[in-house]
Amino acid sequence: MSISVDEYVAAERDPARNPQTRITGLMVQYYHVCRRELWFMSRDIDIDRETTNIQRGTHVDETSYQGSRKSFQIDGRIQLDVLDSGDIMEVKVSSALEKPARMQLLFYLWYLREIHNIEKDGVLAYPTERSREQVELNAETTAQIEATIEGILDTVAAETPPALEKKPYCDSCLYQDICWM
């Protein structure tokens, strides 16, 4: 059994406590895409970051909204983009995996509020689709994020990866060779 969300928050707020698992936005995204992928990543089994899909996403992120956002790193592991309006922005190539992107942004908003006492709203942007969506942290989304945190902590604490589960995007996943060998 992993730690509770309250224990996680307490450890994050106190640098001397150094939480065993430091959750990142990418971990939240992976949790909602594929828990097996999250487990591999938590073991430092990483993907090739030079693939076309990864580079395309990086290019869209780096070239969109250049004049209206600034990037900040929080606690050495969370990279936030802040719009001129003060909203936190998450940029994605496509809305195909909308829930993981939304949850990643909600995690950033939750982290700012719970760990640093900073209240912000968010914007989820898909520049190639020319769409943006406002995202806010409320009671319902807070409960979803806290359930996600518990799920992540349980997943990474497990001795073995979650069961193999065929999903529509497995064929384009960069972990497919590990999963399906």
C-alpha positions as YAML, in Angstrom:
chain: A
units: angstrom
residues:
- id: 1
  name: MET
  ca: [0.00, 0.00, 0.00]
- id: 2
  name: SER
  ca: [1.28, 3.44, -0.87]
- id: 3
  name: ILE
  ca: [0.89, 6.65, 1.07]
- id: 4
  name: SER
  ca: [-2.33, 8.67, 1.21]
- id: 5
  name: VAL
  ca: [-2.90, 11.93, -0.64]
- id: 6
  name: ASP
  ca: [-2.66, 13.82, 2.68]
- id: 7
  name: GLU
  ca: [0.70, 12.18, 3.42]
- id: 8
  name: TYR
  ca: [1.84, 13.00, -0.11]
- id: 9
  name: VAL
  ca: [0.86, 16.67, 0.30]
- id: 10
  name: ALA
  ca: [2.63, 16.87, 3.67]
- id: 11
  name: ALA
  ca: [5.80, 15.36, 2.18]
- id: 12
  name: GLU
  ca: [5.68, 17.74, -0.81]
- id: 13
  name: ARG
  ca: [5.29, 20.77, 1.46]
- id: 14
  name: ASP
  ca: [8.24, 19.79, 3.66]
- id: 15
  name: PRO
  ca: [11.46, 19.47, 1.65]
- id: 16
  name: ALA
  ca: [13.10, 17.56, 4.52]
- id: 17
  name: ARG
  ca: [10.57, 14.73, 4.11]
- id: 18
  name: ASN
  ca: [11.46, 14.01, 0.46]
- id: 19
  name: PRO
  ca: [8.45, 12.00, -0.77]
- id: 20
  name: GLN
  ca: [9.27, 8.55, -2.11]
- id: 21
  name: THR
  ca: [7.36, 9.21, -5.33]
- id: 22
  name: ARG
  ca: [7.40, 12.68, -6.86]
- id: 23
  name: ILE
  ca: [4.43, 12.87, -9.20]
- id: 24
  name: THR
  ca: [4.81, 14.79, -12.44]
- id: 25
  name: GLY
  ca: [2.31, 15.94, -15.04]
- id: 26
  name: LEU
  ca: [3.59, 13.28, -17.43]
- id: 27
  name: MET
  ca: [2.84, 10.60, -14.83]
- id: 28
  name: VAL
  ca: [-0.73, 11.90, -14.60]
- id: 29
  name: GLN
  ca: [-1.03, 11.77, -18.37]
- id: 30
  name: TYR
  ca: [0.38, 8.23, -18.53]
- id: 31
  name: TYR
  ca: [-1.94, 7.09, -15.73]
- id: 32
  name: HIS
  ca: [-4.94, 8.09, -17.82]
- id: 33
  name: VAL
  ca: [-3.54, 6.66, -21.05]
- id: 34
  name: CYS
  ca: [-2.02, 3.39, -19.83]
- id: 35
  name: ARG
  ca: [-1.06, 2.41, -16.29]
- id: 36
  name: ARG
  ca: [1.40, -0.12, -17.63]
- id: 37
  name: GLU
  ca: [3.20, 2.71, -19.46]
- id: 38
  name: LEU
  ca: [3.29, 4.63, -16.16]
- id: 39
  name: TRP
  ca: [4.78, 1.64, -14.34]
- id: 40
  name: PHE
  ca: [7.56, 1.29, -16.95]
- id: 41
  name: MET
  ca: [8.33, 5.00, -16.78]
- id: 42
  name: SER
  ca: [8.48, 4.87, -12.97]
- id: 43
  name: ARG
  ca: [11.23, 2.24, -13.33]
- id: 44
  name: ASP
  ca: [13.26, 4.53, -15.62]
- id: 45
  name: ILE
  ca: [12.40, 2.40, -18.64]
- id: 46
  name: ASP
  ca: [12.10, 5.37, -20.94]
- id: 47
  name: ILE
  ca: [11.01, 5.83, -24.52]
- id: 48
  name: ASP
  ca: [13.03, 7.20, -27.40]
- id: 49
  name: ARG
  ca: [12.42, 10.95, -27.21]
- id: 50
  name: GLU
  ca: [13.71, 11.42, -30.78]
- id: 51
  name: THR
  ca: [10.71, 9.80, -32.51]
- id: 52
  name: THR
  ca: [8.62, 11.77, -34.99]
- id: 53
  name: ASN
  ca: [5.53, 11.94, -32.73]
- id: 54
  name: ILE
  ca: [7.49, 13.22, -29.74]
- id: 55
  name: GLN
  ca: [9.35, 15.78, -31.85]
- id: 56
  name: ARG
  ca: [6.10, 16.95, -33.47]
- id: 57
  name: GLY
  ca: [4.55, 17.54, -30.05]
- id: 58
  name: THR
  ca: [7.64, 19.38, -28.87]
- id: 59
  name: HIS
  ca: [7.61, 21.57, -31.99]
- id: 60
  name: VAL
  ca: [3.92, 22.49, -31.57]
- id: 61
  name: ASP
  ca: [4.48, 23.25, -27.89]
- id: 62
  name: GLU
  ca: [7.56, 25.39, -28.53]
- id: 63
  name: THR
  ca: [6.14, 27.39, -31.44]
- id: 64
  name: SER
  ca: [2.56, 28.04, -30.28]
- id: 65
  name: TYR
  ca: [1.53, 31.12, -28.29]
- id: 66
  name: GLN
  ca: [5.15, 32.33, -28.17]
- id: 67
  name: GLY
  ca: [4.29, 35.95, -27.54]
- id: 68
  name: SER
  ca: [1.65, 35.37, -24.89]
- id: 69
  name: ARG
  ca: [3.12, 32.84, -22.48]
- id: 70
  name: LYS
  ca: [6.13, 32.35, -20.26]
- id: 71
  name: SER
  ca: [7.52, 29.06, -18.98]
- id: 72
  name: PHE
  ca: [8.40, 28.38, -15.36]
- id: 73
  name: GLN
  ca: [9.79, 25.35, -13.64]
- id: 74
  name: ILE
  ca: [8.29, 24.53, -10.26]
- id: 75
  name: ASP
  ca: [10.19, 22.45, -7.71]
- id: 76
  name: GLY
  ca: [12.63, 21.28, -10.35]
- id: 77
  name: ARG
  ca: [10.17, 18.91, -12.03]
- id: 78
  name: ILE
  ca: [6.99, 20.60, -13.20]
- id: 79
  name: GLN
  ca: [7.16, 22.86, -16.25]
- id: 80
  name: LEU
  ca: [4.31, 25.37, -16.39]
- id: 81
  name: ASP
  ca: [3.35, 27.74, -19.14]
- id: 82
  name: VAL
  ca: [1.66, 30.88, -17.85]
- id: 83
  name: LEU
  ca: [-0.35, 33.06, -20.21]
- id: 84
  name: ASP
  ca: [-0.31, 36.85, -20.01]
- id: 85
  name: SER
  ca: [-3.77, 36.51, -18.39]
- id: 86
  name: GLY
  ca: [-2.21, 34.53, -15.53]
- id: 87
  name: ASP
  ca: [-3.88, 31.26, -16.56]
- id: 88
  name: ILE
  ca: [-1.82, 28.07, -16.70]
- id: 89
  name: MET
  ca: [-1.70, 26.65, -20.24]
- id: 90
  name: GLU
  ca: [-1.17, 23.11, -21.47]
- id: 91
  name: VAL
  ca: [-0.55, 22.75, -25.21]
- id: 92
  name: LYS
  ca: [-1.23, 19.48, -27.02]
- id: 93
  name: VAL
  ca: [-0.98, 18.53, -30.69]
- id: 94
  name: SER
  ca: [-4.42, 16.96, -30.82]
- id: 95
  name: SER
  ca: [-7.53, 16.39, -28.73]
- id: 96
  name: ALA
  ca: [-7.40, 12.64, -29.44]
- id: 97
  name: LEU
  ca: [-6.34, 11.98, -25.82]
- id: 98
  name: GLU
  ca: [-8.33, 14.81, -24.28]
- id: 99
  name: LYS
  ca: [-8.93, 13.31, -20.82]
- id: 100
  name: PRO
  ca: [-5.23, 12.66, -20.08]
- id: 101
  name: ALA
  ca: [-4.37, 16.21, -21.20]
- id: 102
  name: ARG
  ca: [-7.13, 17.69, -19.05]
- id: 103
  name: MET
  ca: [-6.05, 15.66, -16.03]
- id: 104
  name: GLN
  ca: [-2.44, 16.74, -16.51]
- id: 105
  name: LEU
  ca: [-3.50, 20.40, -16.48]
- id: 106
  name: LEU
  ca: [-5.79, 19.83, -13.49]
- id: 107
  name: PHE
  ca: [-2.87, 18.23, -11.64]
- id: 108
  name: TYR
  ca: [-0.80, 21.38, -12.22]
- id: 109
  name: LEU
  ca: [-3.64, 23.54, -10.87]
- id: 110
  name: TRP
  ca: [-4.09, 21.20, -7.88]
- id: 111
  name: TYR
  ca: [-0.33, 21.16, -7.20]
- id: 112
  name: LEU
  ca: [-0.12, 24.95, -7.24]
- id: 113
  name: ARG
  ca: [-3.08, 25.23, -4.87]
- id: 114
  name: GLU
  ca: [-2.22, 22.40, -2.46]
- id: 115
  name: ILE
  ca: [1.55, 22.71, -2.32]
- id: 116
  name: HIS
  ca: [2.12, 26.43, -2.96]
- id: 117
  name: ASN
  ca: [-1.23, 28.03, -2.01]
- id: 118
  name: ILE
  ca: [-1.59, 29.57, -5.48]
- id: 119
  name: GLU
  ca: [-5.05, 29.61, -7.10]
- id: 120
  name: LYS
  ca: [-5.04, 29.58, -10.91]
- id: 121
  name: ASP
  ca: [-7.33, 28.57, -13.74]
- id: 122
  name: GLY
  ca: [-6.13, 26.75, -16.81]
- id: 123
  name: VAL
  ca: [-6.37, 26.71, -20.58]
- id: 124
  name: LEU
  ca: [-6.09, 23.51, -22.57]
- id: 125
  name: ALA
  ca: [-5.00, 24.39, -26.10]
- id: 126
  name: TYR
  ca: [-4.87, 22.45, -29.35]
- id: 127
  name: PRO
  ca: [-3.23, 24.92, -31.76]
- id: 128
  name: THR
  ca: [-3.29, 22.59, -34.77]
- id: 129
  name: GLU
  ca: [-7.07, 22.27, -34.27]
- id: 130
  name: ARG
  ca: [-7.41, 25.97, -33.46]
- id: 131
  name: SER
  ca: [-9.28, 25.28, -30.24]
- id: 132
  name: ARG
  ca: [-8.90, 26.24, -26.59]
- id: 133
  name: GLU
  ca: [-10.85, 25.28, -23.53]
- id: 134
  name: GLN
  ca: [-10.99, 26.80, -20.05]
- id: 135
  name: VAL
  ca: [-10.27, 24.35, -17.22]
- id: 136
  name: GLU
  ca: [-10.88, 25.04, -13.55]
- id: 137
  name: LEU
  ca: [-10.24, 23.19, -10.36]
- id: 138
  name: ASN
  ca: [-13.44, 22.64, -8.39]
- id: 139
  name: ALA
  ca: [-14.70, 20.07, -5.88]
- id: 140
  name: GLU
  ca: [-15.39, 17.46, -8.56]
- id: 141
  name: THR
  ca: [-12.10, 17.87, -10.42]
- id: 142
  name: THR
  ca: [-10.18, 17.98, -7.13]
- id: 143
  name: ALA
  ca: [-11.68, 14.60, -6.22]
- id: 144
  name: GLN
  ca: [-10.69, 13.26, -9.65]
- id: 145
  name: ILE
  ca: [-7.10, 14.47, -9.24]
- id: 146
  name: GLU
  ca: [-6.79, 13.08, -5.74]
- id: 147
  name: ALA
  ca: [-8.10, 9.69, -6.95]
- id: 148
  name: THR
  ca: [-5.53, 9.89, -9.76]
- id: 149
  name: ILE
  ca: [-2.74, 10.62, -7.28]
- id: 150
  name: GLU
  ca: [-3.77, 7.61, -5.18]
- id: 151
  name: GLY
  ca: [-3.87, 5.48, -8.33]
- id: 152
  name: ILE
  ca: [-0.43, 6.65, -9.43]
- id: 153
  name: LEU
  ca: [1.06, 5.96, -6.01]
- id: 154
  name: ASP
  ca: [-0.46, 2.46, -6.00]
- id: 155
  name: THR
  ca: [0.68, 1.76, -9.58]
- id: 156
  name: VAL
  ca: [4.30, 2.79, -9.04]
- id: 157
  name: ALA
  ca: [4.48, 0.95, -5.69]
- id: 158
  name: ALA
  ca: [3.43, -2.35, -7.31]
- id: 159
  name: GLU
  ca: [6.11, -5.01, -7.75]
- id: 160
  name: THR
  ca: [4.91, -5.94, -11.23]
- id: 161
  name: PRO
  ca: [3.37, -3.92, -14.08]
- id: 162
  name: PRO
  ca: [-0.40, -3.79, -14.45]
- id: 163
  name: ALA
  ca: [-1.96, -6.46, -16.65]
- id: 164
  name: LEU
  ca: [-1.52, -6.12, -20.38]
- id: 165
  name: GLU
  ca: [-4.57, -4.52, -21.97]
- id: 166
  name: LYS
  ca: [-4.96, -3.93, -25.70]
- id: 167
  name: LYS
  ca: [-6.00, -0.35, -26.42]
- id: 168
  name: PRO
  ca: [-6.72, 1.43, -29.72]
- id: 169
  name: TYR
  ca: [-3.45, 3.39, -29.59]
- id: 170
  name: CYS
  ca: [-1.13, 0.48, -28.63]
- id: 171
  name: ASP
  ca: [0.17, 0.26, -32.20]
- id: 172
  name: SER
  ca: [1.55, 3.80, -32.00]
- id: 173
  name: CYS
  ca: [2.81, 3.53, -28.41]
- id: 174
  name: LEU
  ca: [6.54, 3.78, -27.96]
- id: 175
  name: TYR
  ca: [6.40, 1.08, -25.26]
- id: 176
  name: GLN
  ca: [4.73, -1.49, -27.54]
- id: 177
  name: ASP
  ca: [7.90, -3.55, -28.01]
- id: 178
  name: ILE
  ca: [8.23, -3.97, -24.26]
- id: 179
  name: CYS
  ca: [4.56, -4.75, -23.68]
- id: 180
  name: TRP
  ca: [4.02, -7.20, -26.51]
- id: 181
  name: MET
  ca: [7.24, -9.24, -26.50]
...
